mmCIF file of C-alpha atoms and ligand atoms in Angstrom:
data_model
loop_
_atom_site.group_PDB
_atom_site.id
_atom_site.type_symbol
_atom_site.label_atom_id
_atom_site.label_comp_id
_atom_site.label_asym_id
_atom_site.label_seq_id
_atom_site.Cartn_x
_atom_site.Cartn_y
_atom_site.Cartn_z
ATOM 1 C CA MET A 1 -0.377 22.249 -5.771
ATOM 2 C CA LYS A 2 -2.299 19.889 -3.483
ATOM 3 C CA ARG A 3 -0.155 17.442 -1.567
ATOM 4 C CA ILE A 4 -0.495 13.681 -1.570
ATOM 5 C CA PHE A 5 0.941 11.288 0.979
ATOM 6 C CA SER A 6 1.001 7.516 1.002
ATOM 7 C CA GLY A 7 3.012 4.747 2.613
ATOM 8 C CA ILE A 8 3.978 1.125 2.262
ATOM 9 C CA GLN A 9 5.403 -1.303 4.802
ATOM 10 C CA PRO A 10 8.792 -2.911 4.184
ATOM 11 C CA THR A 11 7.466 -6.322 5.168
ATOM 12 C CA GLY A 12 8.579 -8.809 2.592
ATOM 13 C CA GLU A 13 7.644 -8.980 -1.013
ATOM 14 C CA ILE A 14 5.583 -6.323 -2.736
ATOM 15 C CA HIS A 15 2.691 -8.047 -4.462
ATOM 16 C CA LEU A 16 0.185 -7.523 -7.234
ATOM 17 C CA GLY A 17 -2.378 -6.074 -4.781
ATOM 18 C CA ASN A 18 0.081 -3.371 -3.661
ATOM 19 C CA TYR A 19 0.898 -2.604 -7.265
ATOM 20 C CA VAL A 20 -2.530 -2.273 -8.853
ATOM 21 C CA GLY A 21 -4.229 -1.214 -5.598
ATOM 22 C CA ALA A 22 -1.807 1.604 -4.843
ATOM 23 C CA ILE A 23 1.650 2.016 -6.418
ATOM 24 C CA ARG A 24 0.530 2.227 -10.054
ATOM 25 C CA ASN A 25 -1.890 4.977 -9.064
ATOM 26 C CA TRP A 26 0.911 6.811 -7.219
ATOM 27 C CA VAL A 27 2.958 6.977 -10.408
ATOM 28 C CA THR A 28 0.108 8.666 -12.331
ATOM 29 C CA LEU A 29 -0.591 11.110 -9.515
ATOM 30 C CA THR A 30 2.954 12.501 -9.544
ATOM 31 C CA ASP A 31 2.026 14.396 -12.741
ATOM 32 C CA GLU A 32 -0.565 16.501 -10.944
ATOM 33 C CA TYR A 33 0.272 16.597 -7.260
ATOM 34 C CA ASP A 34 3.104 17.327 -4.871
ATOM 35 C CA CYS A 35 3.646 13.693 -3.841
ATOM 36 C CA VAL A 36 5.328 12.222 -0.777
ATOM 37 C CA PHE A 37 5.803 8.441 -0.565
ATOM 38 C CA CYS A 38 7.112 6.730 2.509
ATOM 39 C CA VAL A 39 8.524 3.330 3.447
ATOM 40 C CA VAL A 40 6.934 2.974 6.879
ATOM 41 C CA ASP A 41 9.498 1.008 8.866
ATOM 42 C CA TYR A 42 8.194 2.051 12.308
ATOM 43 C CA HIS A 43 4.796 0.624 11.417
ATOM 44 C CA ALA A 44 6.429 -2.655 10.460
ATOM 45 C CA ILE A 45 7.971 -3.220 13.917
ATOM 46 C CA THR A 46 4.505 -3.619 15.483
ATOM 47 C CA VAL A 47 4.738 -7.315 14.530
ATOM 48 C CA GLU A 48 7.599 -9.813 14.675
ATOM 49 C CA TYR A 49 10.200 -9.261 11.951
ATOM 50 C CA GLU A 50 13.635 -10.442 10.882
ATOM 51 C CA ILE A 51 16.069 -7.901 12.383
ATOM 52 C CA SER A 52 19.005 -8.956 10.197
ATOM 53 C CA GLU A 53 16.918 -8.429 7.046
ATOM 54 C CA PHE A 54 15.238 -5.184 8.044
ATOM 55 C CA ARG A 55 17.683 -2.658 6.565
ATOM 56 C CA LYS A 56 17.706 -4.574 3.302
ATOM 57 C CA ARG A 57 13.919 -4.665 3.239
ATOM 58 C CA ALA A 58 13.640 -0.882 3.599
ATOM 59 C CA ILE A 59 16.045 -0.341 0.703
ATOM 60 C CA GLU A 60 14.345 -2.998 -1.425
ATOM 61 C CA THR A 61 10.928 -1.458 -0.889
ATOM 62 C CA ALA A 62 12.171 1.964 -2.020
ATOM 63 C CA LEU A 63 13.909 0.241 -4.937
ATOM 64 C CA ILE A 64 10.663 -1.362 -6.084
ATOM 65 C CA LEU A 65 8.876 1.984 -5.947
ATOM 66 C CA LEU A 66 11.547 3.366 -8.278
ATOM 67 C CA ALA A 67 11.320 0.315 -10.533
ATOM 68 C CA CYS A 68 7.535 0.781 -10.766
ATOM 69 C CA GLY A 69 8.137 4.210 -12.250
ATOM 70 C CA LEU A 70 8.255 6.702 -9.374
ATOM 71 C CA SER A 71 10.885 9.275 -10.151
ATOM 72 C CA PRO A 72 12.793 11.256 -7.490
ATOM 73 C CA GLU A 73 12.513 14.270 -9.811
ATOM 74 C CA LYS A 74 8.730 14.130 -9.572
ATOM 75 C CA CYS A 75 8.131 13.072 -5.952
ATOM 76 C CA LYS A 76 9.761 12.598 -2.572
ATOM 77 C CA ILE A 77 10.562 9.031 -1.507
ATOM 78 C CA PHE A 78 11.939 8.379 1.969
ATOM 79 C CA VAL A 79 11.998 6.081 4.989
ATOM 80 C CA GLN A 80 9.733 6.996 7.915
ATOM 81 C CA SER A 81 12.300 6.621 10.719
ATOM 82 C CA HIS A 82 14.597 9.106 8.941
ATOM 83 C CA VAL A 83 12.091 11.845 9.777
ATOM 84 C CA PRO A 84 11.551 11.322 13.527
ATOM 85 C CA GLU A 85 8.954 14.112 13.707
ATOM 86 C CA HIS A 86 6.392 11.495 12.582
ATOM 87 C CA THR A 87 6.644 9.689 15.907
ATOM 88 C CA GLU A 88 6.744 12.968 17.828
ATOM 89 C CA LEU A 89 3.473 14.075 16.248
ATOM 90 C CA ALA A 90 1.992 10.623 16.876
ATOM 91 C CA TRP A 91 2.543 11.149 20.617
ATOM 92 C CA ILE A 92 0.668 14.443 20.513
ATOM 93 C CA PHE A 93 -2.150 12.821 18.518
ATOM 94 C CA ASN A 94 -2.301 10.049 21.131
ATOM 95 C CA CYS A 95 -3.519 12.687 23.535
ATOM 96 C CA VAL A 96 -6.575 13.530 21.396
ATOM 97 C CA THR A 97 -7.473 10.004 20.186
ATOM 98 C CA PRO A 98 -10.090 8.031 22.139
ATOM 99 C CA ILE A 99 -8.913 4.466 22.894
ATOM 100 C CA GLY A 100 -12.348 3.153 21.879
ATOM 101 C CA GLU A 101 -11.783 4.357 18.308
ATOM 102 C CA LEU A 102 -8.546 2.367 18.078
ATOM 103 C CA GLU A 103 -10.053 -0.774 19.578
ATOM 104 C CA ARG A 104 -12.705 -0.918 16.886
ATOM 105 C CA MET A 105 -10.246 -0.719 13.950
ATOM 106 C CA THR A 106 -10.635 -3.788 11.717
ATOM 107 C CA GLN A 107 -6.904 -4.113 11.102
ATOM 108 C CA PHE A 108 -6.177 -4.022 14.840
ATOM 109 C CA LYS A 109 -8.734 -6.767 15.451
ATOM 110 C CA ASP A 110 -7.354 -8.897 12.593
ATOM 111 C CA LYS A 111 -3.740 -8.442 13.619
ATOM 112 C CA SER A 112 -4.555 -9.140 17.265
ATOM 113 C CA LYS A 113 -5.909 -12.504 16.128
ATOM 114 C CA GLN A 114 -2.891 -13.191 13.904
ATOM 115 C CA HIS A 115 -0.336 -12.209 16.555
ATOM 116 C CA ARG A 116 -1.941 -13.356 19.801
ATOM 117 C CA ALA A 117 1.419 -13.666 21.570
ATOM 118 C CA ASN A 118 2.360 -10.050 20.869
ATOM 119 C CA ILE A 119 -0.617 -7.711 21.092
ATOM 120 C CA ASN A 120 1.434 -4.616 21.866
ATOM 121 C CA MET A 121 0.512 -0.931 22.224
ATOM 122 C CA GLY A 122 2.127 -0.181 18.856
ATOM 123 C CA LEU A 123 -0.335 -2.488 17.135
ATOM 124 C CA MET A 124 -3.238 -0.538 18.602
ATOM 125 C CA ASP A 125 -1.562 2.831 18.078
ATOM 126 C CA TYR A 126 -0.692 2.023 14.464
ATOM 127 C CA PRO A 127 -3.436 4.238 12.934
ATOM 128 C CA VAL A 128 -2.339 7.204 15.078
ATOM 129 C CA LEU A 129 1.181 7.013 13.639
ATOM 130 C CA GLN A 130 -0.449 6.718 10.216
ATOM 131 C CA ALA A 131 -2.447 9.905 10.927
ATOM 132 C CA ALA A 132 0.816 11.623 11.910
ATOM 133 C CA ASP A 133 2.479 10.439 8.659
ATOM 134 C CA ILE A 134 -0.245 12.078 6.611
ATOM 135 C CA LEU A 135 -0.945 15.182 8.663
ATOM 136 C CA ILE A 136 2.656 16.211 9.265
ATOM 137 C CA TYR A 137 2.705 17.017 5.517
ATOM 138 C CA LYS A 138 -0.833 18.474 5.645
ATOM 139 C CA ALA A 139 -1.670 16.125 2.775
ATOM 140 C CA GLY A 140 -5.116 16.554 1.226
ATOM 141 C CA PHE A 141 -5.296 13.154 -0.480
ATOM 142 C CA VAL A 142 -4.105 9.682 0.408
ATOM 143 C CA PRO A 143 -4.054 7.114 -2.433
ATOM 144 C CA VAL A 144 -4.565 3.669 -0.875
ATOM 145 C CA GLY A 145 -6.319 0.350 -1.333
ATOM 146 C CA GLU A 146 -9.707 -0.268 0.260
ATOM 147 C CA ASP A 147 -8.222 -1.886 3.375
ATOM 148 C CA GLN A 148 -6.736 1.462 4.470
ATOM 149 C CA VAL A 149 -9.896 3.567 4.159
ATOM 150 C CA GLN A 150 -10.867 3.088 7.805
ATOM 151 C CA HIS A 151 -7.441 4.357 8.862
ATOM 152 C CA ILE A 152 -7.796 7.454 6.680
ATOM 153 C CA GLU A 153 -11.165 8.141 8.274
ATOM 154 C CA LEU A 154 -9.488 7.952 11.663
ATOM 155 C CA SER A 155 -6.889 10.475 10.433
ATOM 156 C CA ARG A 156 -9.729 12.835 9.608
ATOM 157 C CA GLU A 157 -11.126 12.407 13.075
ATOM 158 C CA VAL A 158 -7.724 12.999 14.690
ATOM 159 C CA ALA A 159 -7.361 16.228 12.663
ATOM 160 C CA ARG A 160 -10.869 17.317 13.713
ATOM 161 C CA LYS A 161 -10.256 16.582 17.378
ATOM 162 C CA PHE A 162 -6.885 18.347 17.345
ATOM 163 C CA ASN A 163 -8.249 21.415 15.539
ATOM 164 C CA ALA A 164 -11.275 21.663 17.842
ATOM 165 C CA ARG A 165 -9.064 21.800 20.903
ATOM 166 C CA PHE A 166 -5.935 23.626 19.720
ATOM 167 C CA GLY A 167 -6.952 25.663 16.660
ATOM 168 C CA ASN A 168 -6.999 24.976 12.968
ATOM 169 C CA VAL A 169 -3.643 23.383 12.101
ATOM 170 C CA PHE A 170 -4.468 20.236 10.088
ATOM 171 C CA PRO A 171 -6.607 19.649 6.965
ATOM 172 C CA GLU A 172 -8.875 16.598 6.867
ATOM 173 C CA PRO A 173 -7.335 14.198 4.337
ATOM 174 C CA GLN A 174 -9.372 12.157 1.879
ATOM 175 C CA ALA A 175 -8.700 8.618 0.676
ATOM 176 C CA LEU A 176 -8.207 8.220 -3.082
ATOM 177 C CA LEU A 177 -9.004 4.730 -4.357
ATOM 178 C CA SER A 178 -7.449 3.259 -7.486
ATOM 179 C CA MET A 179 -9.432 1.383 -10.139
ATOM 180 C CA ALA A 180 -8.551 -1.905 -8.386
ATOM 181 C CA PRO A 181 -8.861 -1.069 -4.669
ATOM 182 C CA LYS A 182 -9.287 -4.658 -3.522
ATOM 183 C CA ILE A 183 -7.447 -7.581 -5.091
ATOM 184 C CA LEU A 184 -8.094 -10.963 -3.531
ATOM 185 C CA GLY A 185 -5.346 -13.537 -3.114
ATOM 186 C CA VAL A 186 -4.886 -16.656 -5.238
ATOM 187 C CA ASP A 187 -7.223 -18.386 -2.772
ATOM 188 C CA GLY A 188 -9.996 -16.175 -4.182
ATOM 189 C CA GLU A 189 -11.194 -15.539 -0.621
ATOM 190 C CA ALA A 190 -9.032 -13.208 1.431
ATOM 191 C CA LYS A 191 -7.391 -9.941 0.424
ATOM 192 C CA MET A 192 -4.049 -10.583 -1.284
ATOM 193 C CA SER A 193 -1.496 -10.080 1.473
ATOM 194 C CA LYS A 194 2.028 -10.844 2.515
ATOM 195 C CA THR A 195 0.999 -12.393 5.817
ATOM 196 C CA LEU A 196 -1.597 -14.743 4.346
ATOM 197 C CA ASN A 197 0.869 -16.056 1.750
ATOM 198 C CA ASN A 198 -1.785 -15.920 -0.949
ATOM 199 C CA TYR A 199 0.055 -13.409 -3.096
ATOM 200 C CA ILE A 200 1.761 -13.128 -6.455
ATOM 201 C CA GLY A 201 5.004 -11.217 -5.905
ATOM 202 C CA LEU A 202 5.786 -8.388 -8.278
ATOM 203 C CA LEU A 203 9.323 -9.585 -8.900
ATOM 204 C CA GLU A 204 8.722 -13.313 -8.902
ATOM 205 C CA ASP A 205 10.073 -15.444 -11.739
ATOM 206 C CA GLU A 206 7.683 -15.787 -14.637
ATOM 207 C CA GLU A 207 7.360 -19.554 -14.084
ATOM 208 C CA VAL A 208 6.459 -19.067 -10.415
ATOM 209 C CA MET A 209 3.966 -16.354 -11.323
ATOM 210 C CA TRP A 210 2.325 -18.542 -13.923
ATOM 211 C CA GLU A 211 2.117 -21.496 -11.550
ATOM 212 C CA LYS A 212 0.380 -19.323 -8.939
ATOM 213 C CA LEU A 213 -1.959 -17.831 -11.516
ATOM 214 C CA ARG A 214 -2.676 -21.189 -13.181
ATOM 215 C CA THR A 215 -3.831 -22.689 -9.888
ATOM 216 C CA ALA A 216 -5.591 -19.561 -8.579
ATOM 217 C CA VAL A 217 -9.249 -19.914 -7.597
ATOM 218 C CA THR A 218 -11.761 -18.531 -10.145
ATOM 219 C CA ASP A 219 -15.569 -18.533 -10.035
ATOM 220 C CA VAL A 220 -16.117 -21.467 -7.633
ATOM 221 C CA ASN A 221 -19.427 -22.333 -9.266
ATOM 222 C CA ARG A 222 -17.671 -23.102 -12.539
ATOM 223 C CA VAL A 223 -16.668 -26.678 -11.837
ATOM 224 C CA ARG A 224 -16.407 -28.145 -15.340
ATOM 225 C CA ARG A 225 -14.992 -26.537 -18.489
ATOM 226 C CA SER A 226 -18.485 -26.706 -20.015
ATOM 227 C CA ASP A 227 -20.095 -24.763 -17.117
ATOM 228 C CA PRO A 228 -20.730 -21.085 -17.869
ATOM 229 C CA GLY A 229 -18.894 -18.767 -15.469
ATOM 230 C CA ASN A 230 -19.619 -15.388 -13.914
ATOM 231 C CA PRO A 231 -16.805 -12.825 -14.321
ATOM 232 C CA GLU A 232 -18.395 -10.532 -11.740
ATOM 233 C CA ILE A 233 -17.519 -12.896 -8.923
ATOM 234 C CA CYS A 234 -14.174 -14.022 -10.342
ATOM 235 C CA ASN A 235 -10.986 -12.582 -8.831
ATOM 236 C CA ILE A 236 -9.065 -13.377 -12.015
ATOM 237 C CA TYR A 237 -11.426 -11.143 -13.960
ATOM 238 C CA THR A 238 -10.813 -8.345 -11.430
ATOM 239 C CA ILE A 239 -7.085 -8.697 -12.076
ATOM 240 C CA HIS A 240 -7.780 -8.823 -15.838
ATOM 241 C CA ARG A 241 -9.471 -5.434 -15.510
ATOM 242 C CA ALA A 242 -6.229 -4.040 -14.127
ATOM 243 C CA PHE A 243 -4.075 -5.334 -16.985
ATOM 244 C CA SER A 244 -6.181 -5.893 -20.109
ATOM 245 C CA ASP A 245 -7.834 -3.521 -22.554
ATOM 246 C CA ASN A 246 -11.577 -3.265 -23.205
ATOM 247 C CA ARG A 247 -11.552 -5.481 -26.259
ATOM 248 C CA ILE A 248 -9.983 -8.365 -24.347
ATOM 249 C CA LEU A 249 -12.233 -7.763 -21.363
ATOM 250 C CA LEU A 250 -15.330 -8.027 -23.571
ATOM 251 C CA ASP A 251 -14.026 -11.227 -25.176
ATOM 252 C CA VAL A 252 -13.237 -12.755 -21.806
ATOM 253 C CA ASP A 253 -16.574 -11.704 -20.342
ATOM 254 C CA LYS A 254 -18.507 -13.230 -23.228
ATOM 255 C CA GLY A 255 -16.305 -16.320 -23.492
ATOM 256 C CA CYS A 256 -16.630 -17.004 -19.757
ATOM 257 C CA ARG A 257 -20.415 -16.529 -19.583
ATOM 258 C CA THR A 258 -20.984 -18.816 -22.587
ATOM 259 C CA ALA A 259 -18.289 -21.352 -21.636
ATOM 260 C CA GLY A 260 -16.669 -20.461 -24.948
ATOM 261 C CA ILE A 261 -13.338 -20.211 -23.160
ATOM 262 C CA GLY A 262 -12.041 -22.065 -20.121
ATOM 263 C CA CYS A 263 -10.390 -20.577 -17.048
ATOM 264 C CA ILE A 264 -6.940 -21.544 -18.297
ATOM 265 C CA ASP A 265 -7.538 -19.713 -21.614
ATOM 266 C CA CYS A 266 -8.608 -16.657 -19.636
ATOM 267 C CA LYS A 267 -5.548 -16.907 -17.376
ATOM 268 C CA LYS A 268 -3.211 -17.251 -20.353
ATOM 269 C CA MET A 269 -4.516 -13.974 -21.807
ATOM 270 C CA LEU A 270 -4.138 -12.284 -18.447
ATOM 271 C CA PHE A 271 -0.634 -13.646 -17.941
ATOM 272 C CA LYS A 272 0.496 -12.294 -21.309
ATOM 273 C CA ASN A 273 -0.688 -8.789 -20.416
ATOM 274 C CA MET A 274 0.670 -8.989 -16.887
ATOM 275 C CA ILE A 275 4.106 -9.954 -18.110
ATOM 276 C CA ALA A 276 4.085 -7.179 -20.713
ATOM 277 C CA GLU A 277 3.687 -4.651 -17.893
ATOM 278 C CA LEU A 278 5.625 -6.322 -15.103
ATOM 279 C CA GLY A 279 8.570 -7.566 -17.197
ATOM 280 C CA PRO A 280 10.144 -4.102 -17.606
ATOM 281 C CA ILE A 281 9.547 -3.371 -13.885
ATOM 282 C CA ARG A 282 11.397 -6.552 -12.989
ATOM 283 C CA GLU A 283 14.275 -5.660 -15.297
ATOM 284 C CA LYS A 284 14.540 -2.163 -13.831
ATOM 285 C CA ALA A 285 14.488 -3.617 -10.297
ATOM 286 C CA LEU A 286 17.246 -6.097 -11.155
ATOM 287 C CA SER A 287 19.416 -3.316 -12.546
ATOM 288 C CA LEU A 288 18.775 -1.101 -9.476
ATOM 289 C CA MET A 289 19.791 -4.011 -7.248
ATOM 290 C CA LYS A 290 23.283 -3.587 -8.670
ATOM 291 C CA ASP A 291 23.257 0.067 -7.644
ATOM 292 C CA THR A 292 21.715 0.253 -4.188
ATOM 293 C CA ASP A 293 23.910 3.279 -3.419
ATOM 294 C CA TYR A 294 21.723 5.208 -5.842
ATOM 295 C CA VAL A 295 18.588 4.051 -4.007
ATOM 296 C CA ILE A 296 20.115 5.104 -0.681
ATOM 297 C CA ASP A 297 20.960 8.534 -2.141
ATOM 298 C CA VAL A 298 17.344 8.913 -3.277
ATOM 299 C CA ILE A 299 15.888 8.126 0.148
ATOM 300 C CA ARG A 300 18.402 10.340 1.961
ATOM 301 C CA ALA A 301 17.576 13.272 -0.340
ATOM 302 C CA GLY A 302 13.858 12.543 0.109
ATOM 303 C CA ALA A 303 14.219 12.578 3.904
ATOM 304 C CA LYS A 304 16.019 15.905 3.780
ATOM 305 C CA LYS A 305 13.187 17.567 1.867
ATOM 306 C CA CYS A 306 10.538 15.925 4.059
ATOM 307 C CA SER A 307 12.357 16.919 7.275
ATOM 308 C CA ALA A 308 12.071 20.588 6.372
ATOM 309 C CA ILE A 309 8.276 20.293 5.953
ATOM 310 C CA ALA A 310 7.885 18.111 9.055
ATOM 311 C CA LYS A 311 9.919 20.474 11.233
ATOM 312 C CA ALA A 312 7.785 23.446 10.186
ATOM 313 C CA THR A 313 4.562 21.574 11.009
ATOM 314 C CA MET A 314 5.974 20.503 14.378
ATOM 315 C CA ALA A 315 6.895 24.093 15.252
ATOM 316 C CA GLU A 316 3.342 25.186 14.440
ATOM 317 C CA THR A 317 1.908 22.254 16.402
ATOM 318 C CA ARG A 318 4.042 22.856 19.499
ATOM 319 C CA SER A 319 3.066 26.513 19.449
ATOM 320 C CA ALA A 320 -0.651 25.589 19.181
ATOM 321 C CA LEU A 321 -0.224 23.278 22.190
ATOM 322 C CA GLY A 322 1.448 25.985 24.263
ATOM 323 C CA ILE A 323 4.735 24.072 24.529
ATOM 324 C CA LEU A 324 7.764 26.085 25.721
ATOM 325 C CA ALA A 325 9.865 26.900 22.636
HETATM 326 P P1 TYM B 401 0.583 -1.865 3.096
HETATM 327 O O1 TYM B 401 2.059 -1.884 3.161
HETATM 328 O O2 TYM B 401 -0.173 -3.020 3.665
HETATM 329 O O3 TYM B 401 0.086 -1.718 1.597
HETATM 330 C C1 TYM B 401 0.528 -0.691 0.737
HETATM 331 C C2 TYM B 401 -0.621 -0.246 -0.163
HETATM 332 O O4 TYM B 401 -1.105 -1.349 -0.919
HETATM 333 C C3 TYM B 401 -2.529 -1.450 -0.772
HETATM 334 N N1 TYM B 401 -2.919 -2.872 -0.822
HETATM 335 C C4 TYM B 401 -3.869 -3.382 -1.620
HETATM 336 N N2 TYM B 401 -4.670 -2.807 -2.534
HETATM 337 C C5 TYM B 401 -5.539 -3.634 -3.193
HETATM 338 N N3 TYM B 401 -5.617 -4.972 -2.976
HETATM 339 C C6 TYM B 401 -4.828 -5.574 -2.067
HETATM 340 N N4 TYM B 401 -4.916 -6.893 -1.864
HETATM 341 C C7 TYM B 401 -3.895 -4.777 -1.337
HETATM 342 N N5 TYM B 401 -2.979 -5.055 -0.375
HETATM 343 C C8 TYM B 401 -2.390 -3.869 -0.071
HETATM 344 C C9 TYM B 401 -2.822 -0.859 0.602
HETATM 345 O O5 TYM B 401 -4.163 -0.439 0.720
HETATM 346 C C10 TYM B 401 -1.818 0.284 0.643
HETATM 347 O O6 TYM B 401 -2.357 1.425 0.003
HETATM 348 N N6 TYM B 401 -0.951 1.139 6.803
HETATM 349 C C11 TYM B 401 -0.411 1.137 5.459
HETATM 350 C C12 TYM B 401 0.896 1.907 5.328
HETATM 351 C C13 TYM B 401 0.844 3.335 5.791
HETATM 352 C C14 TYM B 401 0.161 4.398 5.147
HETATM 353 C C15 TYM B 401 0.451 5.557 5.936
HETATM 354 C C16 TYM B 401 -0.638 4.467 4.017
HETATM 355 C C17 TYM B 401 1.474 3.850 6.882
HETATM 356 N N7 TYM B 401 1.219 5.193 6.957
HETATM 357 C C18 TYM B 401 -0.103 6.796 5.595
HETATM 358 C C19 TYM B 401 -1.181 5.716 3.681
HETATM 359 C C20 TYM B 401 -0.901 6.842 4.478
HETATM 360 C C21 TYM B 401 -0.147 -0.305 5.051
HETATM 361 O O7 TYM B 401 0.011 -1.164 5.867
HETATM 362 O O8 TYM B 401 0.032 -0.492 3.714
#
């Protein structure tokens, strides 16, 4: 069975973009692949974070993955720092990765702008640790949103460079995009993200969710209710595609283009479908919050299984490098 690896940072609330861009796809993939999903806490320390909240955040992130439908019987879920071989392999990969490649990474450039006071080595080295995450499990596929594709391409290059110099140890992984690989924020401009505060949180109260959706930017050219709109350039329609069936999508498309429906009508239909899917996830998350010991058991068991794989890959890697055993 081909292996899949993907990761998510424990930085604050998980949002709609994470869910439809990645997590929902992960759940489906567990039927067909040997899946490994990781809460990447070492990636998250490349920017400022709340130390006193950090443990809780790691547990909460794993908890949300479970609430979204990932089952420990069908995949491995763990926390990155619990398998320290990831960082060990990252060091080795550092020695085959050209600095120039890291400097041109879009995320590095964006984050350097956002965190001018703390442009640290970890921020630049971030994609190398990501390559180690994937390659330590020799994963063939990496289900991610569009923003991570450049990093997956770098992972391929790291594997190529390593193999060319030390022999064929690592496969070249491929990105797998979901049907909604890029969800914009409620501003309708930038990618939905935790840092930009333009997100709809997966576990937010229904009233808060509706308020954010109600005021979210749609097709900017549709100023008045009587103006026809264009669903193709409307972020709300993109989100509709992730939650609504074809019949509703056709109705919305037609209604929008002919000004038969207004943006609020469209949002109401979307909200109904969103809540139908997210309501049960929220309920499951709330019940898991009362049993975090279970969540901790799941991530400990996941780390144990992942450690065995990671240790084997490290032994092979050290041997390829000529390191004294
Ligand atoms: P992170 O934590 O930013 O996001 C987790 C996943 O959610 C996707 N995503 C989105 N998809 C569509 N629209 C959006 N607005 C949106 N925002 C986020 C991301 O593409 C991602 O798939 N670097 C990674 C974590 C990571 C990783 C890995 C991923 C570390 N090691 C190895 C894959 C493989 C990140 O920051 O994801």
